[in-house]
Amino acid sequence: MDVKIPLFDGELVCLAPIDPEKDAEIESKWTYDAEYMRLLTIKPARPLSPAQVKKKYEALEKNEEEAKNLFYFAVRSRSDDRLVGFARIYWIWWTHRSGLVSLGIGDPGDRKQGFGTEALGMLLGYAFDELNLYRLTAVVPEYNQAALRLFENAGFVQEVRRREAINRDGRRWDCLHLGLLESEWKGNIR
Amino acid sequence: MMMNIFQGKLVSLVAEDPQVVADAYAQWNRNAEFKRLLDAEPAMLWSAKKIKEWLEKEMEESEPKFFSFQIRDLQSGKMIGFTGLGDLEWNHGDGWVGIGIGDSEYWGKGYGTEAMQLALRYAFTELNLHRVTLGVFDYNPRAIRSYEKAGFKLEGRLRGEMSRQGNRHDILIMGILRSEWEMA
């Protein structure tokens, strides 16, 4: 065991706590980007005011404190400490040591810079080395090709294809579930 | 149009009195086999009093989050299980279904399959869903056969998603589309 291996600091980005006041202003802007919202979730997109985003942060922190099945991080760029996205492990099932993973890079200008790849790498280290989970699942709409590539490059494999589960502008898309086992992750990073 | 959508040949979907439901659930929960086939939560013994409180709290909600029914054997009038639709994504027409036959006398005789067919009819004709999803454990072949009979197709498996007695087991995800249900 090497206690010096950093959990939260990468070359480009770091995982950090939420800064409710400052982050809410930025995340509120992202919620106006319907494309971002649709890539991220199948819930109906809707803009959130900074006050609503702050409420959401409070609920997240309450969940982290009380239910203890969520670990949520702000993703900040190391060069200027700017909020660029979020990364989380959620719905952890401690009995079975499984959980879900998701992340997002909010501003289109910040995408394709390697921020997501690095944040996911740290999140996986956190899930397997810190939380000692056995496996992780990522749920991705079929039309989010960038997310599919991101997770597959990190070693995730497609396990489930829920046919026609998503309706966008009158067209049906499949919802994909990808899985990664701790043993596969260990094999990958060595 | 005016057919009884809640009734089949063997069973009907009903709303039992909370006290009856709570007594039955408390009793069924003692059966470890039933619990391990039903869900992945740690088996837990709740008193009938506590279960009744939850049921009554649920009744106070104006819109149910979970469309749940009890399953009644038509011949004896006995409550033998429950089913329900939940986690509904209304904007996409997707929902999850769950079912349990608590009275083991009724296992493997087509009661669960028919109750599932009634739940699907409700999902597609009353809730107007586009598809229905379920999860089932790899060590429950009886349930998998029943779901296949009801028209579900295997859509994949979450490898080693759960741990039982030190071994990892897959959760199978199955789905049925409205178009498939209409053809059957």
XYZ file of C-alpha atoms in Angstrom:
374
model
C 0.000 0.000 0.000
C 1.248 3.466 -0.871
C -0.398 6.109 1.308
C 1.033 8.858 -0.872
C -1.002 8.038 -3.992
C -3.167 11.138 -4.509
C -6.933 10.581 -4.634
C -8.130 14.003 -5.690
C -5.432 15.679 -7.807
C -4.768 14.988 -11.461
C -2.650 16.811 -14.031
C -5.518 18.866 -15.451
C -8.343 18.716 -12.945
C -9.013 17.988 -9.313
C -11.979 16.594 -7.408
C -13.120 19.174 -4.874
C -15.979 19.958 -2.497
C -18.907 22.066 -3.653
C -18.638 25.819 -3.156
C -22.406 26.509 -2.998
C -22.361 30.259 -3.672
C -19.922 30.344 -6.578
C -20.740 26.969 -8.154
C -24.503 27.552 -8.229
C -24.054 30.600 -10.483
C -22.051 28.559 -12.988
C -24.138 25.386 -12.896
C -27.313 27.435 -13.351
C -25.945 28.568 -16.738
C -25.299 24.950 -17.794
C -28.944 24.020 -17.160
C -29.990 26.386 -19.975
C -28.041 24.213 -22.423
C -30.651 21.627 -23.461
C -28.062 19.594 -25.335
C -25.935 19.225 -22.196
C -28.975 18.313 -20.116
C -30.107 15.693 -22.620
C -26.665 14.129 -22.807
C -26.555 13.949 -19.040
C -29.954 12.636 -18.041
C -33.264 11.346 -19.334
C -35.189 13.533 -16.868
C -37.004 16.429 -18.551
C -34.556 19.307 -19.073
C -35.416 22.546 -17.320
C -33.438 25.633 -16.409
C -32.594 26.039 -12.727
C -31.941 29.379 -11.055
C -28.814 29.703 -8.884
C -31.129 29.481 -5.856
C -32.569 26.188 -7.121
C -29.098 24.796 -7.789
C -28.100 25.771 -4.240
C -31.118 23.856 -2.930
C -29.958 20.870 -4.944
C -26.476 21.119 -3.375
C -28.041 21.222 0.082
C -30.008 18.053 -0.706
C -26.829 16.391 -2.010
C -24.904 17.273 1.137
C -27.759 16.041 3.316
C -27.773 12.759 1.408
C -23.974 12.431 1.737
C -24.218 13.029 5.463
C -27.257 10.927 6.291
C -27.944 8.223 3.712
C -24.232 7.776 2.946
C -24.820 6.244 -0.452
C -23.643 9.250 -2.484
C -20.196 10.763 -3.058
C -20.372 13.963 -5.083
C -17.420 16.055 -6.259
C -17.021 19.317 -8.066
C -14.465 19.020 -10.895
C -12.144 22.056 -11.105
C -9.429 22.857 -13.577
C -6.071 22.997 -11.823
C -4.723 25.903 -13.858
C -7.333 28.412 -12.658
C -9.440 26.579 -10.023
C -12.513 27.097 -12.202
C -15.581 24.813 -11.885
C -15.711 22.730 -15.094
C -18.024 19.880 -14.125
C -19.069 17.320 -11.555
C -18.414 13.662 -10.879
C -20.338 11.380 -8.560
C -20.802 7.845 -7.331
C -24.423 7.359 -6.349
C -27.031 4.756 -5.347
C -24.341 2.764 -3.611
C -25.611 -0.592 -2.467
C -23.290 -1.335 0.430
C -24.729 -4.820 0.968
C -23.613 -5.800 -2.517
C -20.745 -3.302 -2.956
C -22.101 -1.909 -6.198
C -22.845 1.625 -7.285
C -23.591 3.950 -10.190
C -21.273 6.532 -11.665
C -21.871 9.688 -13.683
C -20.041 12.853 -14.581
C -20.485 15.920 -16.741
C -18.324 18.704 -18.167
C -20.662 21.693 -18.315
C -19.248 24.169 -20.815
C -18.919 22.908 -24.418
C -15.564 24.725 -24.631
C -14.235 22.547 -21.807
C -15.109 19.278 -23.498
C -12.655 17.163 -25.497
C -9.808 18.513 -23.360
C -9.272 15.336 -21.355
C -11.003 16.750 -18.264
C -13.684 14.030 -18.255
C -11.204 11.205 -18.796
C -9.044 12.368 -15.945
C -11.964 13.014 -13.604
C -13.378 9.556 -14.352
C -9.976 7.977 -13.684
C -9.857 9.570 -10.241
C -13.476 8.679 -9.557
C -12.773 5.014 -10.347
C -9.762 5.046 -8.043
C -11.984 6.493 -5.346
C -14.737 3.909 -5.929
C -12.467 0.860 -5.923
C -9.575 1.858 -3.651
C -11.364 4.078 -1.158
C -14.941 2.756 -1.104
C -13.853 -0.822 -1.884
C -16.732 -1.378 -4.293
C -16.938 -4.572 -6.326
C -18.479 -3.049 -9.442
C -19.793 0.170 -10.995
C -22.544 0.838 -13.515
C -22.880 3.767 -15.913
C -26.245 4.477 -17.567
C -25.832 6.185 -20.941
C -28.352 7.160 -23.627
C -27.434 5.530 -26.941
C -27.092 8.978 -28.583
C -24.335 10.104 -26.183
C -21.437 8.677 -28.179
C -18.832 10.745 -26.337
C -19.898 9.239 -23.002
C -19.881 5.715 -24.452
C -16.317 6.210 -25.692
C -15.276 7.737 -22.369
C -16.569 4.800 -20.340
C -15.384 2.152 -22.791
C -11.905 3.656 -22.851
C -11.905 3.380 -19.056
C -12.682 -0.352 -19.375
C -16.466 -0.417 -19.019
C -18.325 -2.997 -21.126
C -21.886 -2.794 -22.403
C -24.056 -5.129 -20.365
C -27.657 -4.087 -20.946
C -29.518 -2.455 -23.805
C -32.958 -1.286 -22.721
C -34.615 -1.008 -26.103
C -36.488 2.173 -27.034
C -36.416 3.428 -23.436
C -35.819 7.052 -24.466
C -37.997 9.322 -26.573
C -36.343 12.424 -28.047
C -38.152 14.618 -30.556
C -40.364 11.742 -31.609
C -37.569 9.249 -32.081
C -36.843 6.240 -29.910
C -33.364 5.501 -28.557
C -31.995 2.656 -26.454
C -30.690 3.181 -22.943
C -27.364 1.425 -22.320
C -25.980 0.153 -19.034
C -22.218 -0.357 -18.882
C -20.400 -2.192 -16.115
C -16.864 -2.285 -14.764
C -15.614 -4.800 -12.186
C -12.865 -3.961 -9.732
C -10.788 -6.883 -11.088
C -11.036 -5.474 -14.635
C -10.081 -2.001 -13.441
C -7.058 -3.368 -11.561
C -5.963 -5.204 -14.718
C -6.287 -2.022 -16.757
C -4.263 0.347 -14.637
C -1.316 -2.021 -14.262
C -63.775 -0.871 -23.578
C -65.633 -1.749 -20.384
C -63.853 -5.077 -19.787
C -62.635 -5.691 -16.286
C -58.949 -4.930 -16.704
C -58.194 -6.182 -13.190
C -59.448 -9.730 -13.610
C -57.972 -12.829 -15.216
C -58.897 -16.503 -15.105
C -56.935 -17.441 -11.980
C -56.367 -14.169 -10.189
C -57.509 -10.584 -9.934
C -55.664 -7.427 -8.947
C -57.250 -5.913 -5.862
C -56.739 -3.341 -3.123
C -56.863 -5.217 0.167
C -57.410 -3.623 3.547
C -54.059 -2.355 4.972
C -54.375 -4.590 8.022
C -54.768 -7.713 5.854
C -51.832 -6.654 3.680
C -49.601 -5.830 6.647
C -50.304 -9.163 8.369
C -49.530 -11.092 5.184
C -46.332 -9.137 4.373
C -45.044 -9.562 7.936
C -45.581 -13.309 7.640
C -44.079 -13.652 4.124
C -40.988 -11.676 5.163
C -40.068 -14.467 7.569
C -39.522 -16.782 4.608
C -35.862 -16.273 3.638
C -36.331 -18.033 0.292
C -39.132 -15.640 -0.676
C -37.130 -12.587 0.428
C -34.002 -13.607 -1.479
C -35.966 -14.193 -4.638
C -37.963 -10.962 -4.208
C -35.344 -8.243 -3.829
C -31.735 -7.478 -2.986
C -32.348 -5.582 0.233
C -31.098 -7.270 3.390
C -33.882 -9.475 4.780
C -35.519 -7.590 7.629
C -38.365 -8.360 9.993
C -40.818 -5.500 10.186
C -43.846 -5.767 12.444
C -47.302 -5.770 10.888
C -47.948 -2.543 12.819
C -44.986 -0.807 11.147
C -45.926 -2.073 7.662
C -49.501 -0.882 8.188
C -48.198 2.590 9.090
C -46.252 2.759 5.811
C -49.251 1.597 3.806
C -51.465 4.193 5.432
C -48.924 6.937 4.816
C -48.827 5.917 1.155
C -52.628 6.164 1.009
C -52.436 9.834 2.008
C -50.514 10.742 -1.145
C -52.801 12.211 -3.782
C -50.852 10.723 -6.709
C -49.261 7.344 -6.129
C -45.545 7.074 -6.936
C -46.051 3.355 -7.206
C -49.136 1.768 -8.769
C -49.428 -1.244 -6.523
C -51.976 -4.036 -6.280
C -52.531 -7.123 -4.247
C -53.070 -10.400 -6.086
C -56.120 -12.457 -5.103
C -56.734 -16.103 -5.974
C -60.207 -16.082 -7.543
C -61.114 -19.557 -6.325
C -60.289 -19.220 -2.610
C -60.477 -15.436 -2.356
C -57.072 -15.504 -0.612
C -54.498 -12.789 -1.042
C -51.444 -14.575 -2.446
C -49.072 -11.793 -3.496
C -48.579 -8.315 -4.840
C -47.436 -6.498 -7.956
C -46.848 -2.897 -8.936
C -45.429 -0.422 -11.427
C -42.999 2.259 -10.329
C -39.973 4.407 -11.232
C -42.075 5.761 -14.083
C -40.352 8.031 -16.594
C -43.504 9.607 -17.961
C -41.742 11.663 -20.628
C -40.312 8.478 -22.149
C -43.136 6.039 -21.388
C -40.876 3.699 -19.416
C -41.596 2.006 -16.107
C -40.412 -0.838 -13.882
C -42.596 -3.692 -12.698
C -42.205 -5.859 -9.630
C -44.109 -8.901 -8.429
C -44.077 -11.332 -5.518
C -46.154 -14.382 -4.758
C -45.790 -14.681 -1.002
C -47.874 -17.819 -0.514
C -45.550 -20.613 -1.676
C -48.534 -22.950 -2.304
C -49.088 -20.870 -5.425
C -45.577 -21.054 -6.860
C -44.996 -22.622 -10.273
C -48.694 -22.927 -11.182
C -49.225 -19.948 -13.461
C -50.654 -17.542 -10.874
C -47.668 -15.185 -11.012
C -47.546 -15.282 -14.810
C -51.202 -14.330 -15.065
C -50.819 -11.561 -12.472
C -47.879 -10.215 -14.516
C -50.033 -10.280 -17.648
C -52.634 -8.199 -15.794
C -49.953 -5.773 -14.619
C -48.735 -5.433 -18.215
C -52.243 -4.817 -19.476
C -52.527 -2.058 -16.879
C -49.144 -0.620 -17.912
C -49.974 -0.512 -21.616
C -53.699 0.298 -21.599
C -54.131 2.419 -18.473
C -50.728 4.054 -17.957
C -50.090 4.061 -21.743
C -46.423 3.167 -21.318
C -44.190 2.414 -24.294
C -42.193 -0.274 -22.516
C -41.858 -2.051 -19.178
C -38.596 -3.154 -17.524
C -37.823 -5.598 -14.743
C -34.802 -6.983 -12.931
C -34.497 -10.634 -11.858
C -31.698 -12.592 -10.188
C -29.771 -15.262 -12.100
C -30.634 -17.863 -9.428
C -34.384 -17.487 -9.975
C -35.091 -19.588 -13.117
C -38.766 -20.002 -12.216
C -39.305 -16.236 -12.361
C -37.290 -15.913 -15.590
C -39.473 -18.549 -17.289
C -42.601 -16.818 -16.049
C -41.458 -13.448 -17.413
C -40.571 -15.014 -20.767
C -44.069 -16.506 -20.911
C -45.506 -13.062 -20.237
C -43.524 -11.760 -23.242
C -40.391 -10.231 -21.701
C -37.098 -10.435 -23.588
C -33.663 -10.551 -21.992
C -31.924 -7.205 -22.549
C -28.706 -7.892 -20.685
C -27.154 -8.746 -17.364
C -25.419 -6.665 -14.716
C -22.461 -8.923 -13.986
C -21.949 -9.791 -10.344
C -24.258 -6.965 -9.232
C -25.162 -8.787 -6.037
C -23.508 -10.940 -3.430
C -25.206 -13.944 -1.850
C -23.459 -16.216 0.641
C -20.073 -15.095 -0.633
C -20.804 -15.618 -4.329
C -21.476 -12.919 -6.910
C -24.676 -13.150 -8.941
C -25.914 -11.332 -12.040
C -29.066 -9.268 -12.189
C -30.829 -9.920 -15.477
C -32.653 -6.984 -17.047
C -35.712 -7.872 -19.116
C -37.998 -5.641 -21.144
C -41.176 -5.744 -23.182
C -42.267 -3.149 -25.747
C -45.853 -2.143 -26.327
C -45.583 -3.472 -29.902
C -44.463 -6.885 -28.605
C -47.270 -6.940 -26.065
C -49.847 -6.087 -28.728
C -48.599 -8.947 -30.948
C -48.800 -11.549 -28.160
